[in-house]
mmCIF file of C-alpha atoms and ligand atoms in Angstrom:
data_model
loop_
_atom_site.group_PDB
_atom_site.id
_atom_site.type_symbol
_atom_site.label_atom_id
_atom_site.label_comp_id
_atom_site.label_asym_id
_atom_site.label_seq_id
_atom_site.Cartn_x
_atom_site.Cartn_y
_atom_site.Cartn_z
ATOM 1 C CA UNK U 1 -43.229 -74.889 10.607
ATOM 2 C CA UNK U 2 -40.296 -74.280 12.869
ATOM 3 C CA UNK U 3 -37.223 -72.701 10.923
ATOM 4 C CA UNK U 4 -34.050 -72.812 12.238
ATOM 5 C CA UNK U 5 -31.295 -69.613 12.475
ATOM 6 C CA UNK U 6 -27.708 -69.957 13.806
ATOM 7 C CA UNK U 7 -25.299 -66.843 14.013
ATOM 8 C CA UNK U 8 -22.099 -66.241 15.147
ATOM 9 C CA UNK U 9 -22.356 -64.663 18.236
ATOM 10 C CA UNK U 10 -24.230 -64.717 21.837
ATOM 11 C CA UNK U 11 -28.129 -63.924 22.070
ATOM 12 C CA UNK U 12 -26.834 -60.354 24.153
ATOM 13 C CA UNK U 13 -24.649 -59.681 21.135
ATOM 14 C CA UNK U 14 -25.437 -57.601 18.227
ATOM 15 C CA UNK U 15 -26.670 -60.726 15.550
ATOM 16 C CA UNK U 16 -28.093 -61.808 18.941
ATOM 17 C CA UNK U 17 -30.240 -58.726 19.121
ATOM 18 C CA UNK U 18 -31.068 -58.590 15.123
ATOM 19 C CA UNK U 19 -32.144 -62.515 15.712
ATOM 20 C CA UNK U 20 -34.368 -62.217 18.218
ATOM 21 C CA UNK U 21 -36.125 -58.987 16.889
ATOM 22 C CA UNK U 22 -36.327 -61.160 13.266
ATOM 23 C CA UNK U 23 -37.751 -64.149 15.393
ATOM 24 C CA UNK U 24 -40.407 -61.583 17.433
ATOM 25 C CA UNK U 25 -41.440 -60.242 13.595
ATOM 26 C CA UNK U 26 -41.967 -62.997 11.807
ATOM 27 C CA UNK U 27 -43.813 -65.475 15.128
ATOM 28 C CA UNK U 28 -45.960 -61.878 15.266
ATOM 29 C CA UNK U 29 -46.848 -62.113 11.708
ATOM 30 C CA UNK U 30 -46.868 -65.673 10.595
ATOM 31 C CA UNK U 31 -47.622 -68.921 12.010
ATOM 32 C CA UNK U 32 -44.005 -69.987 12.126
ATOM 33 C CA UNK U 33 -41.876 -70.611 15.043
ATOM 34 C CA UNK U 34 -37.934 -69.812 14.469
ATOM 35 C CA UNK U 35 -35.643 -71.852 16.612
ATOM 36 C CA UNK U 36 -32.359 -69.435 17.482
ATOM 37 C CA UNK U 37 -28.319 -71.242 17.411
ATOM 38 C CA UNK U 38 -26.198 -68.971 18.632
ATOM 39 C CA UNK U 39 -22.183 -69.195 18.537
ATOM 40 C CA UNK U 40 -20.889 -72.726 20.227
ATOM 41 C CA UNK U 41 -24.496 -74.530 19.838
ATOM 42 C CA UNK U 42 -23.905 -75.882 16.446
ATOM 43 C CA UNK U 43 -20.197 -75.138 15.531
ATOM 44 C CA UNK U 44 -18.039 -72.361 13.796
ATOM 45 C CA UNK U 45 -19.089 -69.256 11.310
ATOM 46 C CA UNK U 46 -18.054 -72.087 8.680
ATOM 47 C CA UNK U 47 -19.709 -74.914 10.166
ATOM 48 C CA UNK U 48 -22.958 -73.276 10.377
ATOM 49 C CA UNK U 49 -22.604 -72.007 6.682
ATOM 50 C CA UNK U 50 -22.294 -75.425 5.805
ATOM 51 C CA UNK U 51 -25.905 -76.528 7.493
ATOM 52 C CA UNK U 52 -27.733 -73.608 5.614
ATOM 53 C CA UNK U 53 -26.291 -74.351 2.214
ATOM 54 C CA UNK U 54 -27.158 -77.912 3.091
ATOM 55 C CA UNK U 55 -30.625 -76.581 4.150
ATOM 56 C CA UNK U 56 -30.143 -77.973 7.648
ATOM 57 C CA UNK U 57 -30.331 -74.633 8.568
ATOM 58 C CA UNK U 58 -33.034 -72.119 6.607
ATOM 59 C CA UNK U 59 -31.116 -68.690 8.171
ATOM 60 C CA UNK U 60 -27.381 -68.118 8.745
ATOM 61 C CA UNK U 61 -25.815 -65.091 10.207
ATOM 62 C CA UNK U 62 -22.300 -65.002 8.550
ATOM 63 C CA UNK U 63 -19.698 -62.054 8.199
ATOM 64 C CA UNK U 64 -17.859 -61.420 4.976
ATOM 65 C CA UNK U 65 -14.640 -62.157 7.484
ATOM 66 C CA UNK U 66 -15.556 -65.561 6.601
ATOM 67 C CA UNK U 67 -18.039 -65.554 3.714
ATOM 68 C CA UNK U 68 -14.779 -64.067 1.708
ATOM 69 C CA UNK U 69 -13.829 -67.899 1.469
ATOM 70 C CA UNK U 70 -16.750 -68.822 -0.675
ATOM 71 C CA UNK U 71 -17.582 -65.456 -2.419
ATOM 72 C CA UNK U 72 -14.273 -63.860 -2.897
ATOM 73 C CA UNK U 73 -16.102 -60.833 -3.894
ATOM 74 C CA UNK U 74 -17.276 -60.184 -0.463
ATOM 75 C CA UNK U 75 -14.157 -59.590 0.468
ATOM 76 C CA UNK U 76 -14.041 -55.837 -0.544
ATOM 77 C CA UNK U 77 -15.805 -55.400 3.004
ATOM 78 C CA UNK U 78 -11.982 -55.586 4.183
ATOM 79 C CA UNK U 79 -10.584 -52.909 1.901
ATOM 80 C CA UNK U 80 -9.231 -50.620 4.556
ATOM 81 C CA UNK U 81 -10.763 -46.847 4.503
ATOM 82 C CA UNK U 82 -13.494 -48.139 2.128
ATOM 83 C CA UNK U 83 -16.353 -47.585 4.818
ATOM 84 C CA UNK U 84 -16.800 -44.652 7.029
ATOM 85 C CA UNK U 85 -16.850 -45.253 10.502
ATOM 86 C CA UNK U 86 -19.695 -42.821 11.068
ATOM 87 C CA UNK U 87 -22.300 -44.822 12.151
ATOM 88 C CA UNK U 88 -25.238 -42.588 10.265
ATOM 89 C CA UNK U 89 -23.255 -42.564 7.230
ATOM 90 C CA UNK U 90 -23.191 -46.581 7.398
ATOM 91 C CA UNK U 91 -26.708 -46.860 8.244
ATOM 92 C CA UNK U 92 -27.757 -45.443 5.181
ATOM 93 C CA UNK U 93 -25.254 -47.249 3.168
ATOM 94 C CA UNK U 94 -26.522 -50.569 3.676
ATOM 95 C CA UNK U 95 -29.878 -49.611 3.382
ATOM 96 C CA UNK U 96 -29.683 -48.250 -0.160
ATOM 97 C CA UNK U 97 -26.674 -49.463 -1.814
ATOM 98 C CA UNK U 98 -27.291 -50.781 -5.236
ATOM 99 C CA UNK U 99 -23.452 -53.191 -4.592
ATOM 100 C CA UNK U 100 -25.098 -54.898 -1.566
ATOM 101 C CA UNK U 101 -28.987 -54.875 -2.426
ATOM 102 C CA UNK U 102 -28.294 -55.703 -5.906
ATOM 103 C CA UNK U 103 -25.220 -57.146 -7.261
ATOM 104 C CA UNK U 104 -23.898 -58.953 -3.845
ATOM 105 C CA UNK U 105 -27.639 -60.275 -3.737
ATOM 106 C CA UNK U 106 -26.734 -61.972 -7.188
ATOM 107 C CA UNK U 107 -23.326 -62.991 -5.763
ATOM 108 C CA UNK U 108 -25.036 -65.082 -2.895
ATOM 109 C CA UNK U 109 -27.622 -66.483 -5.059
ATOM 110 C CA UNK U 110 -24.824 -68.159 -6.718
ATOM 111 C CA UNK U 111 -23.551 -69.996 -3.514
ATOM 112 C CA UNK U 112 -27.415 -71.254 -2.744
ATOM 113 C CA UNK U 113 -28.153 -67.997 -0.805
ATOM 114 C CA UNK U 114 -30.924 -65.403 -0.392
ATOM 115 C CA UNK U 115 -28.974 -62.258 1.158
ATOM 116 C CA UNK U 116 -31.764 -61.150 3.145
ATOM 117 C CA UNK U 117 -29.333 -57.736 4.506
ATOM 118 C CA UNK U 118 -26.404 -56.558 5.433
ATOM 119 C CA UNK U 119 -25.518 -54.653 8.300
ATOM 120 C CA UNK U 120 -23.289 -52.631 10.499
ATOM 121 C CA UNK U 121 -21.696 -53.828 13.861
ATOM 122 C CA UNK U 122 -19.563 -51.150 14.643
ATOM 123 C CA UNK U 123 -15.534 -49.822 14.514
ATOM 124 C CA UNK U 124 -13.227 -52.090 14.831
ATOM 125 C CA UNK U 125 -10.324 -51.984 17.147
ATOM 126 C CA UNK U 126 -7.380 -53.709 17.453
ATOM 127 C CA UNK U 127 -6.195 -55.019 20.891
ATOM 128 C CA UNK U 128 -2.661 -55.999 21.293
ATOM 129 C CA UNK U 129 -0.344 -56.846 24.198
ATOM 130 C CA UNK U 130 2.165 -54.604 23.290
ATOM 131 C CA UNK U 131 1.030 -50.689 22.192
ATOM 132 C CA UNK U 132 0.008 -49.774 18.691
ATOM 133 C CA UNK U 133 1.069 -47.229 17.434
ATOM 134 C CA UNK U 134 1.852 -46.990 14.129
ATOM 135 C CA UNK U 135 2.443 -49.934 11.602
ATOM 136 C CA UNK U 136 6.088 -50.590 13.107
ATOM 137 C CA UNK U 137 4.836 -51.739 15.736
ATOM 138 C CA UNK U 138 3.204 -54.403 14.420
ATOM 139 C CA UNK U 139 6.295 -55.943 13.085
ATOM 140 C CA UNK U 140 6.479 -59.934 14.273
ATOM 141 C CA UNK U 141 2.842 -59.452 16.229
ATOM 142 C CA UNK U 142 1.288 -62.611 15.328
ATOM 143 C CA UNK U 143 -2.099 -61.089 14.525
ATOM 144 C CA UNK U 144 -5.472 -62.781 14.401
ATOM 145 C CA UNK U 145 -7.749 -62.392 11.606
ATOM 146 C CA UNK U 146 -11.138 -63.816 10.587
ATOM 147 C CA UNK U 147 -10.404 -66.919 7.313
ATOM 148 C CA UNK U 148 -10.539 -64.687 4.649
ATOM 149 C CA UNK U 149 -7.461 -63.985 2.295
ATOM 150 C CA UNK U 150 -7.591 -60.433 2.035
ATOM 151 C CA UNK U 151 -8.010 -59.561 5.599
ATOM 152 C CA UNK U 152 -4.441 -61.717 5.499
ATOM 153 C CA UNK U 153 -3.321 -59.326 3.338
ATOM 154 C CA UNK U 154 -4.542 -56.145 5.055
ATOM 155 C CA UNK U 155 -2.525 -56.962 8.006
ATOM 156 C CA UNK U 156 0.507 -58.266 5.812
ATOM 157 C CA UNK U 157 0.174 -54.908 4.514
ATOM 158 C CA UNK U 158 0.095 -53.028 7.819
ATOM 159 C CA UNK U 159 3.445 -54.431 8.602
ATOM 160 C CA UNK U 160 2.429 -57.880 11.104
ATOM 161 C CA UNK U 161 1.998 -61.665 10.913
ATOM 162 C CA UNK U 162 -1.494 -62.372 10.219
ATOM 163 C CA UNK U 163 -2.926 -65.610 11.386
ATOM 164 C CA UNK U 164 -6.166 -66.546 10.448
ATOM 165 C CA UNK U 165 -8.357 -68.823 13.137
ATOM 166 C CA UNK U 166 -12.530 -69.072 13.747
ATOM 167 C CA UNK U 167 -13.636 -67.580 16.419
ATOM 168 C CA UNK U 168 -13.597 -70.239 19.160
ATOM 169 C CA UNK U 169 -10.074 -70.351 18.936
ATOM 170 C CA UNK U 170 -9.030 -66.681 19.559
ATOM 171 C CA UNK U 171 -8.838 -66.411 23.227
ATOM 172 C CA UNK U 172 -7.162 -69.211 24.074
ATOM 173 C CA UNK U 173 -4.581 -68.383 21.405
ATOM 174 C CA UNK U 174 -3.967 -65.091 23.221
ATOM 175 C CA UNK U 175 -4.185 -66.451 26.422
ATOM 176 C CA UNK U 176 -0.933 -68.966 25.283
ATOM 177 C CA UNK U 177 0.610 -66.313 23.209
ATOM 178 C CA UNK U 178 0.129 -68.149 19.784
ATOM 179 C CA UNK U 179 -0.960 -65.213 18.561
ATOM 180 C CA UNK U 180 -0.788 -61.167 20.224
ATOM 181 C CA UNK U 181 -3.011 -59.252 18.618
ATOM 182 C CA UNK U 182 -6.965 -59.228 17.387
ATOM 183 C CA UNK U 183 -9.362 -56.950 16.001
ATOM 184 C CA UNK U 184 -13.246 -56.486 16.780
ATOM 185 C CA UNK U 185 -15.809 -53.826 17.342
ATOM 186 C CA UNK U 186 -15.963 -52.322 20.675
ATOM 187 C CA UNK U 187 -18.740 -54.295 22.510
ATOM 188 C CA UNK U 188 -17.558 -57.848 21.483
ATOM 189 C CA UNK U 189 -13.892 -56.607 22.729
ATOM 190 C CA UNK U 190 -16.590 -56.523 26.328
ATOM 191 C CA UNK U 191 -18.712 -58.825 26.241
ATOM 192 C CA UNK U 192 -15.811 -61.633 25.048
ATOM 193 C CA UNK U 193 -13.659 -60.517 27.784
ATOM 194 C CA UNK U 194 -10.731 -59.984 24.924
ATOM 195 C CA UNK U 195 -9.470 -57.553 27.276
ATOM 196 C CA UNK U 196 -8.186 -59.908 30.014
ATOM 197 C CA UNK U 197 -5.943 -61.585 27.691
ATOM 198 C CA UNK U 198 -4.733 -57.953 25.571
ATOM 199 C CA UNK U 199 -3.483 -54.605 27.125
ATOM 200 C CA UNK U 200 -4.078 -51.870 24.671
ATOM 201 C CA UNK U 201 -7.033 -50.716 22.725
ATOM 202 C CA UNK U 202 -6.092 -49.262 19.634
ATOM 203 C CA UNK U 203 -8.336 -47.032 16.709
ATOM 204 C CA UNK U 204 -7.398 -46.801 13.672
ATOM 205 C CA UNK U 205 -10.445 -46.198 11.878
ATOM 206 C CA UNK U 206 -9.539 -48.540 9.179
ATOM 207 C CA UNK U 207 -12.940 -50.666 8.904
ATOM 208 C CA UNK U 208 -16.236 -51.227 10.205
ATOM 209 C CA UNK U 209 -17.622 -54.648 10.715
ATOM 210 C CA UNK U 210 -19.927 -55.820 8.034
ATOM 211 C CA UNK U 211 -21.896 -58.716 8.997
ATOM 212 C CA UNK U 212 -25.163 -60.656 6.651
ATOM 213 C CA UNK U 213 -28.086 -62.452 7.327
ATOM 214 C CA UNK U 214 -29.924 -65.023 4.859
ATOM 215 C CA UNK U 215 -31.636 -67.692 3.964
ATOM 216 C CA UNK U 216 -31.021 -71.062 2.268
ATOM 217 C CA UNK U 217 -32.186 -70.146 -1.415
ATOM 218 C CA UNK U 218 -33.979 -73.538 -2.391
ATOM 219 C CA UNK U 219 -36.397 -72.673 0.474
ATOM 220 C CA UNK U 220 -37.130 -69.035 0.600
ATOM 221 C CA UNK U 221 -38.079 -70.043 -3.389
ATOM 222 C CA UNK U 222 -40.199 -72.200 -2.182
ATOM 223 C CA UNK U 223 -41.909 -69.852 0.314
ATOM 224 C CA UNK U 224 -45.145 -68.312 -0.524
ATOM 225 C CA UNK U 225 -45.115 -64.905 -1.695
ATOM 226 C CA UNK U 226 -46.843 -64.129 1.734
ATOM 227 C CA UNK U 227 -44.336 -65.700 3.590
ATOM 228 C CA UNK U 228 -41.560 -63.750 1.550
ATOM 229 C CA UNK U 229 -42.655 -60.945 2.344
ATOM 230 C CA UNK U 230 -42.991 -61.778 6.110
ATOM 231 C CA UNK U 231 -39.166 -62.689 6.319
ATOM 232 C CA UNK U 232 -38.099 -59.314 4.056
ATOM 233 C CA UNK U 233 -40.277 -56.947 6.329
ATOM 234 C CA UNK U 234 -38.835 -58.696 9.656
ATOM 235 C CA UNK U 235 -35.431 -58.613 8.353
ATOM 236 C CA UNK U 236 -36.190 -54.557 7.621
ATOM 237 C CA UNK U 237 -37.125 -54.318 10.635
ATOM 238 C CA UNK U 238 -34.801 -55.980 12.818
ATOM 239 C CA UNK U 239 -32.323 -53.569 10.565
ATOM 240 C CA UNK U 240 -33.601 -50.395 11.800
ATOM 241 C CA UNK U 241 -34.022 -52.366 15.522
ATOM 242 C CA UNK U 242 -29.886 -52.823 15.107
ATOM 243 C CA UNK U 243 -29.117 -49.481 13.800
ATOM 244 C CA UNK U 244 -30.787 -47.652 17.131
ATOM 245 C CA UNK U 245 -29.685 -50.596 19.399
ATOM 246 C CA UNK U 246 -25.958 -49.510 18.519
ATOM 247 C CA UNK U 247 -26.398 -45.971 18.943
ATOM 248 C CA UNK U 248 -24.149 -45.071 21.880
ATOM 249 C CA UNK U 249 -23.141 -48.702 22.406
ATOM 250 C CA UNK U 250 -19.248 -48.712 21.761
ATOM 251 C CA UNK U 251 -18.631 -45.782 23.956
ATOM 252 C CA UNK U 252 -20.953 -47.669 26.770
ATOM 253 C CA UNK U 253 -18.785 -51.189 25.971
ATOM 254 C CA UNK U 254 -15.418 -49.360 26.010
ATOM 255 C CA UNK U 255 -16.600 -47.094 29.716
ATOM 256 C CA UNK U 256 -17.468 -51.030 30.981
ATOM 257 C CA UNK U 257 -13.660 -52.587 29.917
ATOM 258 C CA UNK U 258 -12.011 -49.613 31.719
ATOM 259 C CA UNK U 259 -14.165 -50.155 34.462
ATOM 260 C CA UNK U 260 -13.090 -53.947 34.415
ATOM 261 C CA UNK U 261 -9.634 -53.268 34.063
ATOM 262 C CA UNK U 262 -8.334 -49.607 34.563
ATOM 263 C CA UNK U 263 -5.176 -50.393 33.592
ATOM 264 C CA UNK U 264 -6.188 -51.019 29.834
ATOM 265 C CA UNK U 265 -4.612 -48.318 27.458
ATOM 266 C CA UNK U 266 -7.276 -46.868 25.074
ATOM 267 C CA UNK U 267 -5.355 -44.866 21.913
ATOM 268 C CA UNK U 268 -6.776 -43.378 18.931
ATOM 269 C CA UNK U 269 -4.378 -43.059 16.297
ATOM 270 C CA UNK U 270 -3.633 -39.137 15.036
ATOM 271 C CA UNK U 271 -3.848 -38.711 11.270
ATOM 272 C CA UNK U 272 0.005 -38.597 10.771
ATOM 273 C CA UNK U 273 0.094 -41.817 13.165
ATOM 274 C CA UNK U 274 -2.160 -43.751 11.035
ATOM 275 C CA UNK U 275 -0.734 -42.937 7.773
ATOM 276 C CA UNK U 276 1.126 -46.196 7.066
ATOM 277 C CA UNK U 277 -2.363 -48.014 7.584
ATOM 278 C CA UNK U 278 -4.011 -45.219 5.047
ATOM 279 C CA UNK U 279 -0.840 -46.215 2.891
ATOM 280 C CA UNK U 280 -1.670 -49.764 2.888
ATOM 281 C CA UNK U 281 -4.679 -49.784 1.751
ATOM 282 C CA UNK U 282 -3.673 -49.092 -1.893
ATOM 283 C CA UNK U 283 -1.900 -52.250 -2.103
ATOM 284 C CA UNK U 284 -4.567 -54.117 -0.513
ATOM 285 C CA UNK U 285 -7.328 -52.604 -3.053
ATOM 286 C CA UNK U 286 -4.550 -53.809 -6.199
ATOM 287 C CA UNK U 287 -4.564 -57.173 -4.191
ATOM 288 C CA UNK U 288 -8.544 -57.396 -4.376
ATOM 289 C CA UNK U 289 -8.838 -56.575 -7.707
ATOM 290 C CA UNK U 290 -5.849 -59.032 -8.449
ATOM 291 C CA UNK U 291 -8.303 -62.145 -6.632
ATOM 292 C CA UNK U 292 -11.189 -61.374 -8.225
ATOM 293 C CA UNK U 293 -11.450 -59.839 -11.591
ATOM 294 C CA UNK U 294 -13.898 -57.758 -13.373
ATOM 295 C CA UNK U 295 -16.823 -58.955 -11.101
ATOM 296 C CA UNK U 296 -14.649 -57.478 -8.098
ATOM 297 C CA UNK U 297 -13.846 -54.441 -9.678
ATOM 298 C CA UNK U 298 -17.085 -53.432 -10.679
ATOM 299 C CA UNK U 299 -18.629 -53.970 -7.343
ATOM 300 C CA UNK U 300 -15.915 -52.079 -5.454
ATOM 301 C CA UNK U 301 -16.582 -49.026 -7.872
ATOM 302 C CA UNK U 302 -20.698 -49.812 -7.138
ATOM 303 C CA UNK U 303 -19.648 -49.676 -4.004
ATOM 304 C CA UNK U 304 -17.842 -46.047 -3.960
ATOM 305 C CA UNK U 305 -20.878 -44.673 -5.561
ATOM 306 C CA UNK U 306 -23.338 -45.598 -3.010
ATOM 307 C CA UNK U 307 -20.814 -44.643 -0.622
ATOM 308 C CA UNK U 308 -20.779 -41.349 -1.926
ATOM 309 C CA UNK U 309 -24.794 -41.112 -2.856
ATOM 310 C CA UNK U 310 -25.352 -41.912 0.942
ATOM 311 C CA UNK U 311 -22.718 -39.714 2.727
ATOM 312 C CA UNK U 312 -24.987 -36.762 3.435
HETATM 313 O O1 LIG T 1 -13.954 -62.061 14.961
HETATM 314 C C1 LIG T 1 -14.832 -62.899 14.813
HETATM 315 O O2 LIG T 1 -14.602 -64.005 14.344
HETATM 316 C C2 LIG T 1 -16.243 -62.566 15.299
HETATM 317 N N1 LIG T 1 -16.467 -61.171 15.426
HETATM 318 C C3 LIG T 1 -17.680 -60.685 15.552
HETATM 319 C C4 LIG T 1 -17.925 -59.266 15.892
HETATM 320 N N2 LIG T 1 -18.748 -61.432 15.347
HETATM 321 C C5 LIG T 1 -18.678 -62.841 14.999
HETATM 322 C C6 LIG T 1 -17.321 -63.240 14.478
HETATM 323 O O3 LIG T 1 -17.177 -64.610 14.537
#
C-alpha cells in the first residue's frame, strides 16, 4: 500500500525532517510506500486535517496552534511559562508524560485520531517591526497568531491585537502591514525568510512549540498488529531523530538571519523586562480552565506533574 502524510511545513523543516525519517522507518521495515505533502501541496494546517479525518490522508502533522480549534483541550500547549524552554528538559517531557501519552491520546481518539507523538520544535520568538520590549510595547501591534482561541488570548493578555491567520497568509500580511508582529521558533523565523519583512527578534521565553503527528483512527484500527507496531517504532524513532537534529539548531538559524541581514536586532528579555508576560499568564491559565472544564483542568495539572517528574 502507499499511505499518504501531509505536514505543515517544508521537507528541510523540522516535521520535514521527522517525515522523512518516519517514511525511511517504516519503507525499511514494511512493504509500504508513504507518499510525503508538505505545506502548499495540499492546502492549510486545517485543510489537511480535514483529508485525514476524512481518511484521504492516513498521517497528518498538525500543531496544537491549530488543533486547539477541534480539541480545545490542546490548547494548554499555549499556557505561557507552562513548558521549559530547555530543550533536554522538553525532550524528556514528551517522551514520558502520562497528559500527552495518555489522556491527550484519548482526547484525539475522540476527533477520529491516533496521536502517534508529540514533539518539540523549539523557542519561540517573536519578530516585530517595531522593538519589544516589554508588554507596552505591544500596545496596537496587530499580532499574528496560529487559529486557536487561547493563543488570542495570550497575546490579548500581553497587551497587543492578536490576529489569527494560517500560515500561508503571514508574510504577505507583514509585507502589507495588516498585521506587525509574529511568533515562531528560531529556524522557521530562517528558513521562511520572516526576517525580511520584521526588524527585531525578541525572547521571551514564554513557550515552546508543540507540534503532533498521527494517524486517521479508522485505519491504524484496521492495521495489523505488525503493522502497528511498525508505525509506533518509526514514529519513536523519528522522535529521538528530531530531538538530536535540533540540538544546536536555533543558535545555527539565528547566526544565518544575522548573516542575511546584520541589521536585525536580536533581544532577550531580562527577568524584570519580561514580567508583564510572566504576569499574564495567570489570566490566560483562568481563561483555559474557563473554555474547557474539568477535562482541561485535570490535564493541565497531569501536565505539571510530568513536568516536574521529568525536570531532572
Ligand atoms: O506559525 C505557523 O503557522 C507554523 N509554524 C511552524 C513552526 N510550523 C507550522 C505552522 O503552520
Amino acid at each position: 500500500d502507499t499511505w499518504r502524510y501531509a505536514f505543515e511545513e517544508a521537507l528541510t523543516e523540522v516535521q520535514g525532517v521527522y517525515a522523512q525519517k518516519f517514511k525511511e522507518e517504516v519503507e525499511a521495515n514494511s512493504d509500504h510506500e508513504i507518499q510525503l505533502f508538505p505545506f502548499g501541496t495540499l492546502g492549510e494546517s486545517a485543510d489537511i486535517m480535514e483529508q485525514a479525518q476524512a481518511g484521504i490522508l492516513q498521517f497528518v502533522n498538525q500543531s496544537p496552534g491549530f488543533t486547539g480549534a477541534l480539541i480545545p483541550e490542546a490548547q494548554v500547549f499555549f499556557v505561557p511559562y507552562l513548558l521549559p524552554t530547555d530543550q533536554e528538559h522538553l525532550a524528556r517531557f514528551y517522551k514520558q508524560s502520562k497528559a500527552i501519552n495518555e489522556d491527550f491520546q484519548d482526547l484525539y481518539a475522540n476527533q477520529g485520531l491516533e496521536l502517534l507523538k508529540m514533539y518539540p520544535e523549539g523557542e519561540v520568538a517573536m519578530t516585530t517591526k517595531e522593538p519589544v520590549k516589554t508588554c507596552e510595547d505591544l500596545n496596537e501591534v496587530k499580532f499574528r497568531v496560529m487559529t486557536n482561541p487561547l493563543l488570542v488570548e495570550s497575546y490579548k493578555a500581553f497587551g497587543a491585537t492578536p490576529t489569527p491567520l494560517p500560515w500561508g497568509e503571514v508574510y504577505g500580511g507583514l509585507q502589507t502591514n495588516i498585521i506587525q508582529g509574529q511568533e515562531n521558533p528560531t529556524f522557521f523565523l530562517y528558513s521562511t525568510k520572516i526576517y525580511e519583512v520584521t526588524d527585531h527578534i525578541t525572547y521571551t521565553g514564554h513557550n515552546n512549540f508543540t507540534t503532533a503527528i498521527m494517524a486517521n483512527k479508522n485505519f491504524y484500527d484496521g492495521l495489523s498488529e505488525e503493522d502497528q507496531k511498525v508505525i509506533q517504532d518509526a514514529a519513536a524513532v523519528a522522535y529521538d531523530h528530531i530531538v538530536t537534529y535540533q540540538k544546536g539548531l536555533a543558535e545555527q538559524e539565528l547566526a544565518k538571519i544575522k548573516e542575511a541581514k546584520p541589521e536585525m536586532t536580536v533581544t532577550v528579555l531580562s527577568e524584570e523586562e519580561r514580567q508583564c508576560f510572566v504576569d499574564a499568564a495567570a489570566e490566560v491559565e483562568a481563561k483555559f480552565i474557563e473554555m474547557t472544564g474539568d477535562s482541561g483542568k485535570a490535564i493541565l495539572e497531569q501536565m505539571k506533574a510530568d513536568l516536574a517528574a521529568t525536570a531532572e
